[in-house]
Amino acid sequence: MRRGLAVCVALGCWALSLWLALTWVRPGTAWGAEFSSDSAIPLLMARAPHVDLFAAYYWGQDRFGAWPFLLARYFGGRDWSAEGLQALLIVVTWTAAFPLARLARTGVVAVGLCLCVPLLVGLPREVRAHLLDISQPYGWQFAVMAWSWLGMRGVLEARTSRGAWGWGLAATAFCGLAFWISVSSLPSLVALLGVECLRARARGLAGWRRFAGAAVPLVVAGVFERQLRRLYHRFAGRTQGHEFRTTVSVDWGHLLENTRQVLSLMGAGPVPLGGALLVLLGAGAAWWPRQGRRGLAAWAELSGAAWLALGGGLASLAQLPLLVAVSHVRLNAYSPRYLALAHALALLGVAALVLGWLVARISERVLQAAGALATVALAGAVLRWPGPPEAREVHAQARDAAEALGRVAPGTLLMGGYWDVYRLTALQPLSAQAKPLPIPEDYQRTPFHIRAMKAARELSWIQRLEAGAEPGEVPLEQELHDVAFRRDPEPYLRSPGYAFWRYVRESPPPAGEASPTR
């Protein structure tokens, strides 16, 4: 395929698939993830008027680096919406197609990846529901890992010292972002580094310096993330009274059960992770008896698509021991989201394998026709389904209630259940945004609002209602964080699915104490 035509087809497919994703994959719709309080936290972080070390990670935990929300706030201001942050996640995730296409080298395979990467991220429900969910790190993680992979190859292939330094700095930056977003990036990036070192050695690279240089980005990134997390724990303990430290330990007493549960999850869904890995393992098993014993000469003959398939498969497999070994997965009820990254990497490997097979067996003219047909089909989809889809009823009710609360009581201190206060606050206009604080028994992601509550003269209480139900009784008096409040006789605002009550402090706040702002 001629280079100019190939580039046009690749960019056309990529742009049209991006348009479809931006139109249809929206929070609270059938194709998008549910917009929950967990989804609201990234949006509240991007809107926060004040940034400190507590914002280095997703509020209230140290497992999800917050650099996407910090960059969104820095470059895009504070007035973000759920749809806007979702669009940013989609665009960043879609950029993974470019480094992966560059890694493939073969023109036709590179063109195919510009379509296949968006498809493997956006179509399978098992992947899309987690990679394109703003409450999860996996979409951001997948993208920066792809760029890290390209950076490590660049270090090994650079022809000059200056080139090696440039690629090394780029790889260090992307590896740092990958580690920051989640330390679960480590095993997959180590596997990818091993694949790249094997490829470079098979192609004649000798001497230890360049191989050591390719490993430096991982070491620097690991040290950076470890020090950042240490500073975060220290700062959170000093300012919020809690370090929010995740306890990670080997789940010795449950390894067999964990293995059984992970294997069960690998077989779930119409495009199962286990099936993708079996395809890759089968291809490797078929290749090894015929070629593998020839040594480095056989490895040197592998195509770019084959190296991409090998890297995707090994990076996916590298995630599985981590899921089995740590107790955190079991304590979170073996949620399918933990397999999302491994699933995407395995599907990437299968896509590269299939594209490489097609290139070797189908004429270039047929492949050109297939590329043109894919472009036309995507263009037809854009015209046929202009979108956007309608929001689910529960999301529409939450949005309407949030907007009504913003009109009646802008900036109020909002308390209630965890799954209500953050979601409704994030759906409000920025100018009227409440200060969310769950009840003391629920997990506290905004502990900095506790001081405001203790100094408040009144607060709003959110009550979730069943369909068509009238507001029931909520406690007449409540003691919240050692402060007594008493509610009004009737709710001051009713909206389908919700009622809002006013609670007034029974004793005045200490003299001179005012609600702090954040």
XYZ file of C-alpha atoms in Angstrom:
518
model
C 0.000 0.000 0.000
C 1.397 3.360 -0.986
C 2.512 5.408 1.993
C 0.271 8.434 1.378
C -2.834 6.299 0.914
C -1.968 4.190 3.942
C -1.605 7.237 6.172
C -4.935 8.655 4.951
C -6.753 5.363 5.572
C -5.163 4.962 9.014
C -5.962 8.490 10.166
C -9.441 8.305 8.654
C -10.307 5.089 10.503
C -8.807 6.407 13.720
C -10.624 9.751 13.551
C -13.989 8.243 12.657
C -13.773 5.662 15.452
C -12.807 8.455 17.855
C -15.834 10.492 16.776
C -18.135 7.530 17.399
C -16.627 6.937 20.827
C -16.881 10.597 21.828
C -20.508 10.634 20.697
C -21.721 7.380 22.220
C -19.511 6.479 25.179
C -20.827 8.963 27.723
C -21.303 8.598 31.477
C -24.712 7.367 32.525
C -25.731 6.042 29.082
C -26.125 2.529 27.718
C -22.636 2.522 26.123
C -20.908 4.445 28.891
C -20.097 3.460 32.426
C -22.489 4.279 35.228
C -21.738 7.684 36.717
C -21.332 6.878 40.399
C -19.729 8.594 43.347
C -16.489 6.822 42.425
C -16.728 8.431 38.973
C -17.428 11.787 40.594
C -14.142 11.966 42.512
C -11.912 12.576 39.426
C -14.309 15.311 38.314
C -14.274 16.943 41.755
C -10.471 16.771 41.759
C -10.274 18.511 38.371
C -12.603 21.200 39.736
C -10.866 21.649 43.092
C -9.935 25.274 43.874
C -6.883 24.167 45.840
C -4.242 21.567 44.959
C -1.777 20.056 47.390
C -0.063 16.706 47.903
C -3.362 15.112 48.906
C -4.353 15.527 45.239
C -1.378 13.453 44.018
C -3.616 10.370 44.173
C -7.322 9.731 43.806
C -8.782 11.212 46.971
C -8.657 8.840 49.891
C -6.414 6.106 48.440
C -2.854 5.648 47.204
C -3.421 3.200 44.340
C -4.626 5.529 41.564
C -2.319 8.354 40.526
C -4.165 11.608 39.832
C -1.936 13.126 37.140
C -4.739 13.032 34.486
C -6.968 15.221 36.655
C -4.138 17.550 37.623
C -3.221 18.039 33.957
C -6.879 18.527 33.056
C -7.175 21.223 35.716
C -3.909 22.885 34.701
C -4.548 23.027 30.955
C -8.356 23.117 30.868
C -9.282 25.133 33.922
C -11.714 24.056 36.614
C -15.058 24.074 34.800
C -15.094 20.410 33.783
C -18.166 18.262 33.234
C -18.510 14.493 33.408
C -18.804 14.377 29.609
C -15.710 16.543 29.194
C -13.514 14.397 31.424
C -14.865 11.261 29.729
C -13.938 12.751 26.338
C -10.412 13.475 27.563
C -10.028 9.852 28.720
C -11.214 8.569 25.340
C -8.834 10.803 23.389
C -5.846 9.794 25.544
C -6.735 6.100 25.281
C -7.135 6.389 21.496
C -3.603 7.817 21.174
C -2.267 4.372 22.113
C -2.852 3.409 18.474
C 0.039 5.625 17.318
C 2.959 4.115 19.279
C 1.575 0.626 18.680
C 1.353 1.281 14.941
C 4.946 2.566 15.012
C 6.044 -0.594 16.828
C 4.424 -2.786 14.156
C 6.647 -1.289 11.419
C 4.815 -3.029 8.534
C 2.662 -0.436 6.771
C -0.471 -2.557 6.401
C -0.282 -3.822 9.994
C 0.210 -0.266 11.232
C -2.869 0.848 9.304
C -4.843 -2.072 10.699
C -3.836 -1.217 14.266
C -5.169 2.319 13.877
C -8.565 0.665 13.545
C -8.080 -2.448 15.681
C -6.828 -0.643 18.805
C -9.970 1.553 19.014
C -12.119 -1.503 18.318
C -10.534 -3.673 21.008
C -10.888 -0.825 23.528
C -14.355 0.346 22.551
C -16.336 -2.724 21.486
C -15.922 -5.605 23.990
C -18.057 -4.797 27.020
C -15.536 -6.536 29.301
C -12.867 -4.022 28.251
C -14.843 -0.862 27.483
C -16.695 -0.854 30.802
C -13.412 -0.462 32.692
C -10.880 1.158 30.329
C -13.307 3.955 29.460
C -14.569 4.524 33.001
C -13.250 7.747 34.557
C -13.371 6.120 38.001
C -10.702 3.594 36.954
C -7.022 4.025 35.952
C -6.904 1.465 33.149
C -7.530 3.643 30.093
C -4.863 6.155 31.064
C -2.564 3.283 32.049
C -2.983 1.444 28.734
C -2.087 4.578 26.763
C 1.047 5.558 28.699
C 2.258 1.946 28.709
C 2.037 1.919 24.898
C 4.115 5.098 24.722
C 6.567 3.666 27.284
C 7.001 0.592 25.089
C 7.877 2.755 22.094
C 10.324 4.742 24.232
C 12.167 1.618 25.371
C 12.495 0.414 21.793
C 13.769 3.836 20.781
C 16.544 3.629 23.367
C 17.678 0.272 22.001
C 17.469 1.308 18.339
C 18.937 4.813 18.580
C 21.951 5.268 16.322
C 23.501 8.161 18.230
C 24.113 8.993 21.851
C 21.894 12.059 21.554
C 19.093 9.932 20.143
C 19.441 7.417 22.965
C 19.248 10.227 25.540
C 16.154 11.679 23.873
C 14.355 8.362 23.758
C 15.502 7.630 27.292
C 14.006 10.850 28.632
C 10.745 10.169 26.812
C 10.631 6.595 28.115
C 11.362 7.795 31.653
C 8.527 10.337 31.503
C 5.982 7.823 30.239
C 7.142 5.066 32.596
C 6.846 7.558 35.448
C 3.260 8.319 34.441
C 2.526 4.594 34.119
C 3.898 3.852 37.596
C 2.142 6.886 39.074
C -1.248 5.931 37.645
C -0.796 2.413 39.048
C 2.173 0.394 40.268
C 0.518 -2.613 38.602
C 2.241 -1.308 35.450
C 5.535 -2.726 36.738
C 5.230 -6.430 35.756
C 3.910 -5.627 32.282
C 6.592 -3.020 31.587
C 9.293 -5.442 32.757
C 7.878 -8.044 30.352
C 7.903 -5.496 27.503
C 11.495 -4.521 28.317
C 12.465 -8.198 28.144
C 10.816 -8.551 24.735
C 12.607 -5.469 23.412
C 15.979 -6.637 24.735
C 15.485 -10.030 23.066
C 14.534 -8.330 19.800
C 17.561 -6.019 19.921
C 19.907 -8.909 20.734
C 18.504 -11.007 17.896
C 19.101 -8.112 15.513
C 22.740 -7.796 16.454
C 22.909 -5.281 19.298
C 25.861 -6.114 21.536
C 27.347 -4.633 24.682
C 25.659 -4.101 28.009
C 25.438 -0.298 28.059
C 22.475 0.100 25.733
C 20.558 -2.704 27.466
C 21.241 -1.125 30.842
C 20.161 2.244 29.436
C 16.806 0.770 28.395
C 16.210 -0.387 31.979
C 17.025 3.007 33.523
C 13.561 4.517 32.811
C 11.907 1.745 34.821
C 14.279 2.225 37.746
C 13.894 6.010 37.778
C 10.114 5.733 37.444
C 9.933 3.259 40.311
C 12.007 5.456 42.608
C 9.925 8.514 41.655
C 6.621 6.815 42.422
C 7.885 5.366 45.686
C 9.083 8.745 46.922
C 5.894 10.475 45.802
C 3.800 7.921 47.658
C 5.933 8.326 50.793
C 5.434 12.113 50.707
C 1.709 11.592 50.134
C 1.372 9.353 53.179
C 3.262 11.824 55.333
C 1.224 14.794 54.113
C -2.131 13.014 54.418
C -1.322 11.857 57.933
C -0.377 15.360 59.002
C -3.244 17.266 57.351
C -6.113 14.752 57.228
C -5.358 12.614 60.273
C -5.074 9.443 58.177
C -2.346 8.208 55.814
C -4.743 6.406 53.440
C -2.134 3.681 53.021
C -3.099 0.555 51.103
C -1.952 -2.596 52.846
C -0.548 -4.965 50.225
C 0.379 -8.483 51.281
C 0.667 -11.921 49.748
C -2.614 -13.755 50.264
C -0.976 -16.962 51.446
C -4.089 -18.614 52.815
C -6.200 -18.046 49.698
C -3.876 -18.593 46.722
C -5.783 -21.621 45.401
C -9.128 -19.895 45.760
C -7.730 -16.764 44.141
C -6.430 -18.828 41.222
C -9.801 -20.477 40.767
C -11.647 -17.167 40.828
C -9.257 -15.456 38.395
C -9.484 -18.388 35.977
C -13.262 -18.178 36.199
C -13.175 -14.475 35.347
C -10.846 -15.185 32.418
C -13.550 -17.311 30.805
C -16.345 -14.763 31.164
C -17.857 -12.699 28.370
C -18.255 -13.115 24.612
C -14.577 -12.189 24.035
C -12.916 -13.869 27.036
C -9.405 -13.088 28.188
C -8.654 -16.790 28.503
C -9.552 -17.369 24.847
C -7.261 -14.572 23.666
C -4.356 -15.940 25.695
C -4.965 -19.456 24.369
C -4.770 -18.147 20.785
C -1.436 -16.473 21.528
C -0.064 -19.509 23.361
C -1.205 -21.747 20.510
C 0.598 -19.589 17.960
C 3.766 -19.701 20.046
C 3.514 -23.461 20.473
C 3.144 -23.909 16.712
C 6.137 -21.656 15.961
C 8.612 -22.992 18.526
C 9.116 -26.613 17.299
C 9.740 -25.447 13.733
C 11.764 -22.287 14.295
C 12.629 -21.673 17.933
C 15.479 -24.144 18.124
C 17.434 -22.203 15.500
C 18.335 -19.667 18.162
C 18.675 -15.931 17.605
C 18.524 -16.349 13.825
C 14.890 -17.457 14.091
C 14.022 -14.577 16.420
C 15.634 -12.093 14.038
C 13.243 -13.184 11.271
C 10.109 -12.347 13.268
C 7.985 -9.592 11.793
C 6.970 -6.431 13.590
C 3.478 -7.861 14.072
C 4.913 -10.991 15.691
C 6.964 -8.957 18.182
C 3.869 -6.912 18.973
C 1.867 -10.087 19.570
C 4.626 -11.492 21.786
C 4.836 -8.294 23.817
C 1.077 -7.988 24.230
C 0.736 -11.607 25.316
C 3.605 -11.545 27.824
C 2.529 -8.176 29.241
C -0.967 -9.612 29.730
C 0.318 -12.784 31.383
C 2.522 -10.707 33.680
C -0.600 -9.207 35.264
C -2.099 -12.536 36.316
C 0.327 -13.572 39.115
C -0.243 -10.163 40.699
C -4.019 -10.685 40.699
C -3.639 -14.089 42.314
C -1.014 -13.158 44.881
C -2.307 -9.951 46.501
C -5.159 -9.948 48.985
C -6.578 -6.688 47.650
C -8.322 -8.441 44.736
C -10.070 -10.941 47.010
C -11.089 -8.243 49.476
C -12.800 -6.435 46.591
C -14.838 -9.512 45.641
C -12.743 -10.447 42.579
C -14.101 -7.535 40.554
C -13.737 -8.050 36.773
C -12.148 -4.596 36.511
C -8.843 -5.994 37.749
C -8.512 -8.015 34.522
C -9.252 -5.066 32.219
C -5.623 -4.140 31.481
C -4.574 -7.749 30.928
C -7.588 -8.230 28.667
C -6.748 -5.220 26.501
C -3.112 -6.310 26.161
C -4.106 -9.852 25.191
C -6.560 -8.590 22.564
C -3.809 -6.329 21.218
C -1.590 -9.377 20.809
C -4.332 -11.289 18.982
C -5.038 -8.309 16.706
C -1.354 -8.025 15.779
C -1.155 -11.762 15.160
C -4.190 -11.752 12.869
C -3.009 -8.680 10.962
C 0.429 -10.223 10.445
C -1.190 -13.416 9.168
C -3.383 -11.477 6.735
C -0.442 -9.484 5.372
C 1.469 -12.693 4.658
C -1.420 -14.396 2.827
C -3.593 -11.745 1.169
C -2.655 -9.542 -1.757
C -2.012 -5.843 -1.239
C -4.903 -4.898 -3.509
C -7.377 -6.817 -1.354
C -5.988 -5.182 1.778
C -6.347 -1.746 0.158
C -9.970 -2.518 -0.607
C -10.535 -3.703 2.974
C -9.055 -0.466 4.336
C -11.263 1.627 2.074
C -14.292 -0.448 3.045
C -13.546 0.018 6.748
C -13.310 3.785 6.257
C -16.613 3.875 4.381
C -18.292 1.695 7.030
C -17.123 3.961 9.848
C -18.242 7.055 7.939
C -21.639 5.408 7.420
C -21.849 4.642 11.148
C -21.117 8.281 11.980
C -23.940 9.408 9.663
C -26.351 6.651 10.715
C -25.924 7.078 14.468
C -25.224 10.764 15.093
C -26.042 10.431 18.815
C -25.702 11.236 21.585
C -27.624 8.470 23.356
C -30.209 9.192 26.012
C -29.112 9.042 29.627
C -30.392 6.256 31.835
C -33.320 7.277 34.014
C -31.327 7.051 37.238
C -28.615 9.320 35.812
C -31.144 11.827 34.491
C -32.824 11.971 37.904
C -29.504 12.557 39.649
C -28.578 15.305 37.189
C -31.934 17.059 37.581
C -31.746 16.843 41.369
C -28.191 18.207 41.368
C -29.158 21.162 39.203
C -32.224 21.903 41.345
C -30.125 21.817 44.506
C -27.635 24.198 42.912
C -30.416 26.694 42.219
C -32.025 26.479 45.677
C -28.965 26.078 47.898
C -25.743 26.910 46.020
C -22.550 25.941 47.813
C -24.347 24.105 50.625
C -22.622 21.549 52.818
C -24.187 18.306 51.549
C -24.275 15.185 53.710
C -25.807 11.748 53.257
C -24.765 8.358 51.935
C -21.477 7.914 50.078
C -23.155 6.866 46.832
C -25.284 10.025 46.723
C -23.303 13.015 47.964
C -20.334 12.833 45.612
C -22.366 11.943 42.525
C -24.846 14.789 42.919
C -22.152 17.313 43.796
C -20.150 16.484 40.649
C -23.258 16.897 38.478
C -23.823 20.458 39.712
C -22.585 23.567 37.904
C -19.213 24.646 39.241
C -20.577 27.999 40.421
C -23.141 26.286 42.665
C -21.161 23.179 43.650
C -21.863 21.876 47.143
C -19.296 20.687 49.681
C -19.821 16.904 49.806
C -19.278 14.915 52.994
C -20.624 11.381 53.562
C -21.973 10.253 56.925
C -19.227 9.345 59.424
C -19.849 5.611 58.940
C -19.047 5.791 55.209
C -15.653 6.096 53.551
C -14.351 9.658 53.677
C -12.791 10.879 50.429
C -13.125 14.547 51.353
C -11.967 14.629 54.985
C -10.955 18.263 54.510
C -14.688 19.163 54.657
C -15.044 17.814 58.205
C -13.701 21.065 59.619
C -16.274 22.987 57.566
C -19.039 20.764 58.932
C -17.951 21.261 62.527
C -18.084 25.032 62.020
C -21.336 25.040 60.002
C -24.587 26.475 61.364
C -26.657 24.341 59.010
C -26.282 21.646 56.361
C -28.302 19.853 53.692
C -29.169 16.179 53.998
C -29.872 14.081 50.913
C -32.434 11.278 51.005
C -32.791 8.797 48.167
C -36.414 7.902 47.332
C -37.870 4.868 45.659
C -39.797 5.436 42.452
C -42.960 7.405 43.196
C -42.405 7.316 46.956
C -42.949 10.261 49.272
C -40.157 11.392 51.595
C -40.112 9.186 54.661
C -38.870 9.987 58.076
C -35.228 10.758 58.544
C -33.798 11.152 62.044
C -35.076 14.287 63.770
C -31.723 14.708 65.491
C -28.312 13.509 64.408
C -24.863 13.729 65.875
C -22.355 14.052 63.065
C -18.647 14.142 63.857
C -19.506 15.033 67.488
C -21.798 17.924 66.495
C -25.565 17.758 67.143
C -27.988 18.832 64.390
C -31.780 18.995 64.263
C -33.799 18.865 61.032
C -36.691 20.999 59.834
C -40.170 19.429 59.819
C -40.358 19.167 55.996
C -37.810 18.800 53.181
C -36.994 22.117 51.547
C -36.545 20.547 48.082
C -38.037 17.556 46.333
C -36.920 16.177 42.999
C -37.840 12.843 41.385
C -35.841 10.234 43.276
C -34.540 12.615 45.951
C -35.521 14.787 48.885
C -33.329 17.376 50.608
C -33.653 18.296 54.268
C -32.244 21.209 56.221
C -30.452 20.415 59.465
C -29.646 23.214 61.892
C -26.949 23.096 64.512
C -28.416 22.795 67.996
C -25.596 24.758 69.624
C -23.728 27.656 67.991
C -20.177 27.022 66.751
C -17.324 28.215 68.946
C -16.845 31.966 68.842
C -14.670 33.125 65.979
C -14.738 29.745 64.185
C -15.689 29.951 60.541
C -16.103 27.339 57.867
C -12.778 26.923 56.068
C -12.716 27.067 52.314
C -10.890 24.731 49.981
